[in-house]
Amino acid sequence: MGTLKTEPARTRPDLLAAPTAAALDAWPAEAPVDVDEVLVAPIDPTLADTAAFCEAYEVGLDISANCVVVAGKREGVTRYAACVILATTRADVNGVVRKMLDVRKASFAPMAEAVELTGMEYGGITPIGLPESWPILVDSRVIAAGHVIIGSGVRHSKIALPGPALGALPNAQVVEGLAKTVDTVARET
């Protein structure tokens, strides 16, 4: 976990967005990961963006996970999904994600829209506490990573937890091939 100073997230609601804290309070007892294994660490909010965070706190990109909000329309209705991917990858938005949302075209949701709908800060959006109607698509590499670092809903902290916990969130689906490695993306463009 690099140089992060972690503690159980439930004990530090001041380091969590309100929807994230509420989701942890409602964490099911039968979940495969105990809620006390969900940890939080304060960080400098100016270092919340992935590359700066990983460098400053000595966290590998291979255990840093990003949560991106994707949107697409079908019959005039906007459909949203959250994609959880490792920082070494990019979500296959107009391939896998588009098909899973069953829309003609998918793209990253506009920042203001994502912030308003999630109740979280941009750059800190986390899959823990998202709107219940949204599917949470988790790349299989996130689950395989063991422990990962994700946003906390705010820019002044990060959550550390076992990757399999993300696949057990309500509405979560573990998806093989949800993301492509950055090298693959660069070669295709």
Short mmCIF file of C-alpha atoms in Angstrom, two decimals:
data_model
loop_
_atom_site.label_atom_id
_atom_site.label_comp_id
_atom_site.label_asym_id
_atom_site.label_seq_id
_atom_site.Cartn_x
_atom_site.Cartn_y
_atom_site.Cartn_z
CA MET A 1 0.00 0.00 0.00
CA GLY A 2 2.98 2.27 -0.43
CA THR A 3 3.34 4.92 2.25
CA LEU A 4 -0.40 5.24 2.96
CA LYS A 5 -1.44 5.31 6.61
CA THR A 6 -4.66 3.30 6.62
CA GLU A 7 -7.35 2.65 9.20
CA PRO A 8 -10.84 1.06 9.02
CA ALA A 9 -12.97 3.27 6.76
CA ARG A 10 -16.08 3.02 8.94
CA THR A 11 -14.20 4.79 11.75
CA ARG A 12 -13.38 7.81 9.54
CA PRO A 13 -16.55 9.11 7.86
CA ASP A 14 -14.76 12.48 7.58
CA LEU A 15 -12.59 10.85 4.92
CA LEU A 16 -15.54 9.55 2.87
CA ALA A 17 -18.27 10.99 0.66
CA ALA A 18 -21.70 10.68 2.30
CA PRO A 19 -22.91 7.95 -0.14
CA THR A 20 -19.70 5.97 0.47
CA ALA A 21 -20.07 6.16 4.25
CA ALA A 22 -23.73 5.09 3.96
CA ALA A 23 -22.78 2.09 1.79
CA LEU A 24 -20.17 0.99 4.33
CA ASP A 25 -22.74 1.33 7.15
CA ALA A 26 -25.04 -0.97 5.15
CA TRP A 27 -22.25 -3.45 4.23
CA PRO A 28 -23.81 -6.92 4.35
CA ALA A 29 -22.55 -9.25 7.07
CA GLU A 30 -22.50 -12.12 4.54
CA ALA A 31 -20.21 -10.25 2.11
CA PRO A 32 -17.05 -12.20 1.17
CA VAL A 33 -14.95 -9.39 2.63
CA ASP A 34 -15.58 -8.00 6.12
CA VAL A 35 -16.30 -4.27 6.21
CA ASP A 36 -13.34 -3.80 8.56
CA GLU A 37 -11.06 -4.88 5.68
CA VAL A 38 -12.12 -1.72 3.84
CA LEU A 39 -9.47 0.81 4.86
CA VAL A 40 -9.09 4.53 4.24
CA ALA A 41 -6.08 6.83 4.23
CA PRO A 42 -5.90 10.62 4.08
CA ILE A 43 -4.00 12.09 1.15
CA ASP A 44 -3.15 15.52 -0.19
CA PRO A 45 -6.16 16.44 -2.40
CA THR A 46 -3.84 18.07 -4.95
CA LEU A 47 -2.33 14.59 -5.48
CA ALA A 48 -5.62 12.71 -5.99
CA ASP A 49 -5.13 12.15 -9.73
CA THR A 50 -3.75 8.67 -10.37
CA ALA A 51 -0.25 9.38 -11.70
CA ALA A 52 0.53 12.04 -9.09
CA PHE A 53 -0.97 9.93 -6.29
CA CYS A 54 0.97 6.79 -7.22
CA GLU A 55 4.26 8.66 -7.43
CA ALA A 56 3.79 10.62 -4.19
CA TYR A 57 2.58 7.66 -2.10
CA GLU A 58 4.72 4.94 -3.74
CA VAL A 59 1.70 2.94 -4.92
CA GLY A 60 2.05 0.84 -8.06
CA LEU A 61 -0.21 1.57 -11.00
CA ASP A 62 -0.94 -2.16 -11.06
CA ILE A 63 -2.85 -1.92 -7.74
CA SER A 64 -4.40 1.51 -8.32
CA ALA A 65 -7.95 1.19 -9.66
CA ASN A 66 -9.99 3.91 -11.31
CA CYS A 67 -13.77 4.19 -11.34
CA VAL A 68 -15.09 5.90 -14.46
CA VAL A 69 -18.72 6.78 -15.11
CA VAL A 70 -19.94 5.95 -18.61
CA ALA A 71 -23.22 7.02 -20.21
CA GLY A 72 -25.16 6.15 -23.34
CA LYS A 73 -28.69 6.74 -24.61
CA ARG A 74 -31.32 4.31 -25.77
CA GLU A 75 -34.80 5.47 -26.79
CA GLY A 76 -34.14 8.88 -25.25
CA VAL A 77 -33.18 7.46 -21.86
CA THR A 78 -29.62 7.88 -20.56
CA ARG A 79 -28.12 4.72 -19.11
CA TYR A 80 -25.17 4.87 -16.75
CA ALA A 81 -22.57 2.38 -15.61
CA ALA A 82 -19.45 2.57 -13.50
CA CYS A 83 -16.36 0.84 -14.80
CA VAL A 84 -13.65 -0.19 -12.35
CA ILE A 85 -10.33 -0.75 -14.07
CA LEU A 86 -6.66 -0.80 -13.13
CA ALA A 87 -4.62 2.34 -13.84
CA THR A 88 -2.52 0.29 -16.29
CA THR A 89 -5.60 -0.15 -18.51
CA ARG A 90 -8.30 1.83 -20.33
CA ALA A 91 -11.99 0.87 -20.37
CA ASP A 92 -13.26 -0.47 -23.71
CA VAL A 93 -16.04 2.11 -23.72
CA ASN A 94 -17.28 1.70 -27.29
CA GLY A 95 -16.82 -2.05 -27.36
CA VAL A 96 -17.58 -4.03 -24.22
CA VAL A 97 -19.19 -1.22 -22.18
CA ARG A 98 -21.44 -0.05 -25.03
CA LYS A 99 -22.72 -3.58 -25.56
CA MET A 100 -23.33 -4.12 -21.85
CA LEU A 101 -25.31 -0.86 -21.64
CA ASP A 102 -27.18 -1.84 -24.83
CA VAL A 103 -26.70 1.59 -26.41
CA ARG A 104 -25.53 2.72 -29.84
CA LYS A 105 -22.73 4.92 -28.48
CA ALA A 106 -21.17 5.21 -25.05
CA SER A 107 -18.84 7.86 -23.67
CA PHE A 108 -17.52 9.13 -20.37
CA ALA A 109 -20.26 11.02 -18.53
CA PRO A 110 -19.67 14.78 -18.32
CA MET A 111 -17.91 15.78 -15.10
CA ALA A 112 -20.75 17.93 -13.70
CA GLU A 113 -23.28 15.19 -14.41
CA ALA A 114 -21.16 12.47 -12.79
CA VAL A 115 -20.61 14.61 -9.69
CA GLU A 116 -24.29 15.53 -9.35
CA LEU A 117 -25.59 11.99 -9.84
CA THR A 118 -23.06 10.31 -7.53
CA GLY A 119 -22.82 12.88 -4.74
CA MET A 120 -19.04 12.45 -4.98
CA GLU A 121 -16.14 14.66 -6.00
CA TYR A 122 -14.69 14.41 -9.48
CA GLY A 123 -11.40 12.56 -9.29
CA GLY A 124 -12.57 10.67 -6.21
CA ILE A 125 -15.60 8.76 -7.54
CA THR A 126 -15.74 5.26 -6.11
CA PRO A 127 -17.95 2.25 -6.84
CA ILE A 128 -18.87 2.09 -3.14
CA GLY A 129 -22.10 4.06 -2.74
CA LEU A 130 -23.10 4.65 -6.36
CA PRO A 131 -26.78 4.90 -7.35
CA GLU A 132 -28.42 1.50 -6.89
CA SER A 133 -29.73 1.35 -10.46
CA TRP A 134 -26.27 1.57 -12.02
CA PRO A 135 -24.40 -1.55 -13.03
CA ILE A 136 -20.84 -1.67 -11.70
CA LEU A 137 -18.60 -3.32 -14.25
CA VAL A 138 -15.37 -4.58 -12.69
CA ASP A 139 -12.52 -5.68 -14.91
CA SER A 140 -11.38 -9.18 -13.94
CA ARG A 141 -7.81 -7.89 -13.45
CA VAL A 142 -9.02 -5.74 -10.54
CA ILE A 143 -10.32 -8.84 -8.76
CA ALA A 144 -7.09 -10.72 -9.49
CA ALA A 145 -4.92 -7.88 -8.13
CA GLY A 146 -5.47 -8.90 -4.51
CA HIS A 147 -5.60 -5.54 -2.74
CA VAL A 148 -6.33 -2.36 -4.68
CA ILE A 149 -6.50 1.37 -4.00
CA ILE A 150 -9.61 3.24 -5.18
CA GLY A 151 -11.25 6.59 -4.62
CA SER A 152 -13.28 7.31 -1.51
CA GLY A 153 -15.79 9.70 -3.03
CA VAL A 154 -13.66 12.70 -2.04
CA ARG A 155 -10.25 13.89 -3.23
CA HIS A 156 -8.60 14.03 0.21
CA SER A 157 -8.46 10.27 0.81
CA LYS A 158 -8.21 6.84 -0.83
CA ILE A 159 -9.70 3.45 0.03
CA ALA A 160 -7.65 0.24 0.17
CA LEU A 161 -9.50 -3.07 0.04
CA PRO A 162 -9.29 -6.60 -1.33
CA GLY A 163 -10.08 -6.56 -5.06
CA PRO A 164 -12.71 -9.33 -4.71
CA ALA A 165 -14.79 -6.98 -2.53
CA LEU A 166 -15.47 -4.85 -5.60
CA GLY A 167 -16.93 -7.81 -7.45
CA ALA A 168 -19.31 -8.42 -4.53
CA LEU A 169 -20.80 -4.91 -4.48
CA PRO A 170 -24.53 -4.62 -5.25
CA ASN A 171 -25.06 -4.62 -9.05
CA ALA A 172 -21.43 -5.53 -9.68
CA GLN A 173 -20.44 -7.77 -12.55
CA VAL A 174 -16.91 -9.04 -13.05
CA VAL A 175 -16.16 -8.66 -16.76
CA GLU A 176 -13.32 -10.35 -18.61
CA GLY A 177 -11.84 -7.92 -21.15
CA LEU A 178 -13.63 -4.82 -19.84
CA ALA A 179 -10.37 -2.92 -20.26
CA LYS A 180 -7.36 -3.03 -22.52
CA THR A 181 -3.79 -2.53 -21.41
CA VAL A 182 -2.43 0.92 -22.12
CA ASP A 183 0.14 -0.56 -24.54
CA THR A 184 -2.65 -2.25 -26.51
CA VAL A 185 -4.65 0.98 -26.65
CA ALA A 186 -1.61 2.93 -27.89
CA ARG A 187 -0.95 0.40 -30.68
CA GLU A 188 -4.59 0.51 -31.84
CA THR A 189 -4.73 4.31 -32.16
#
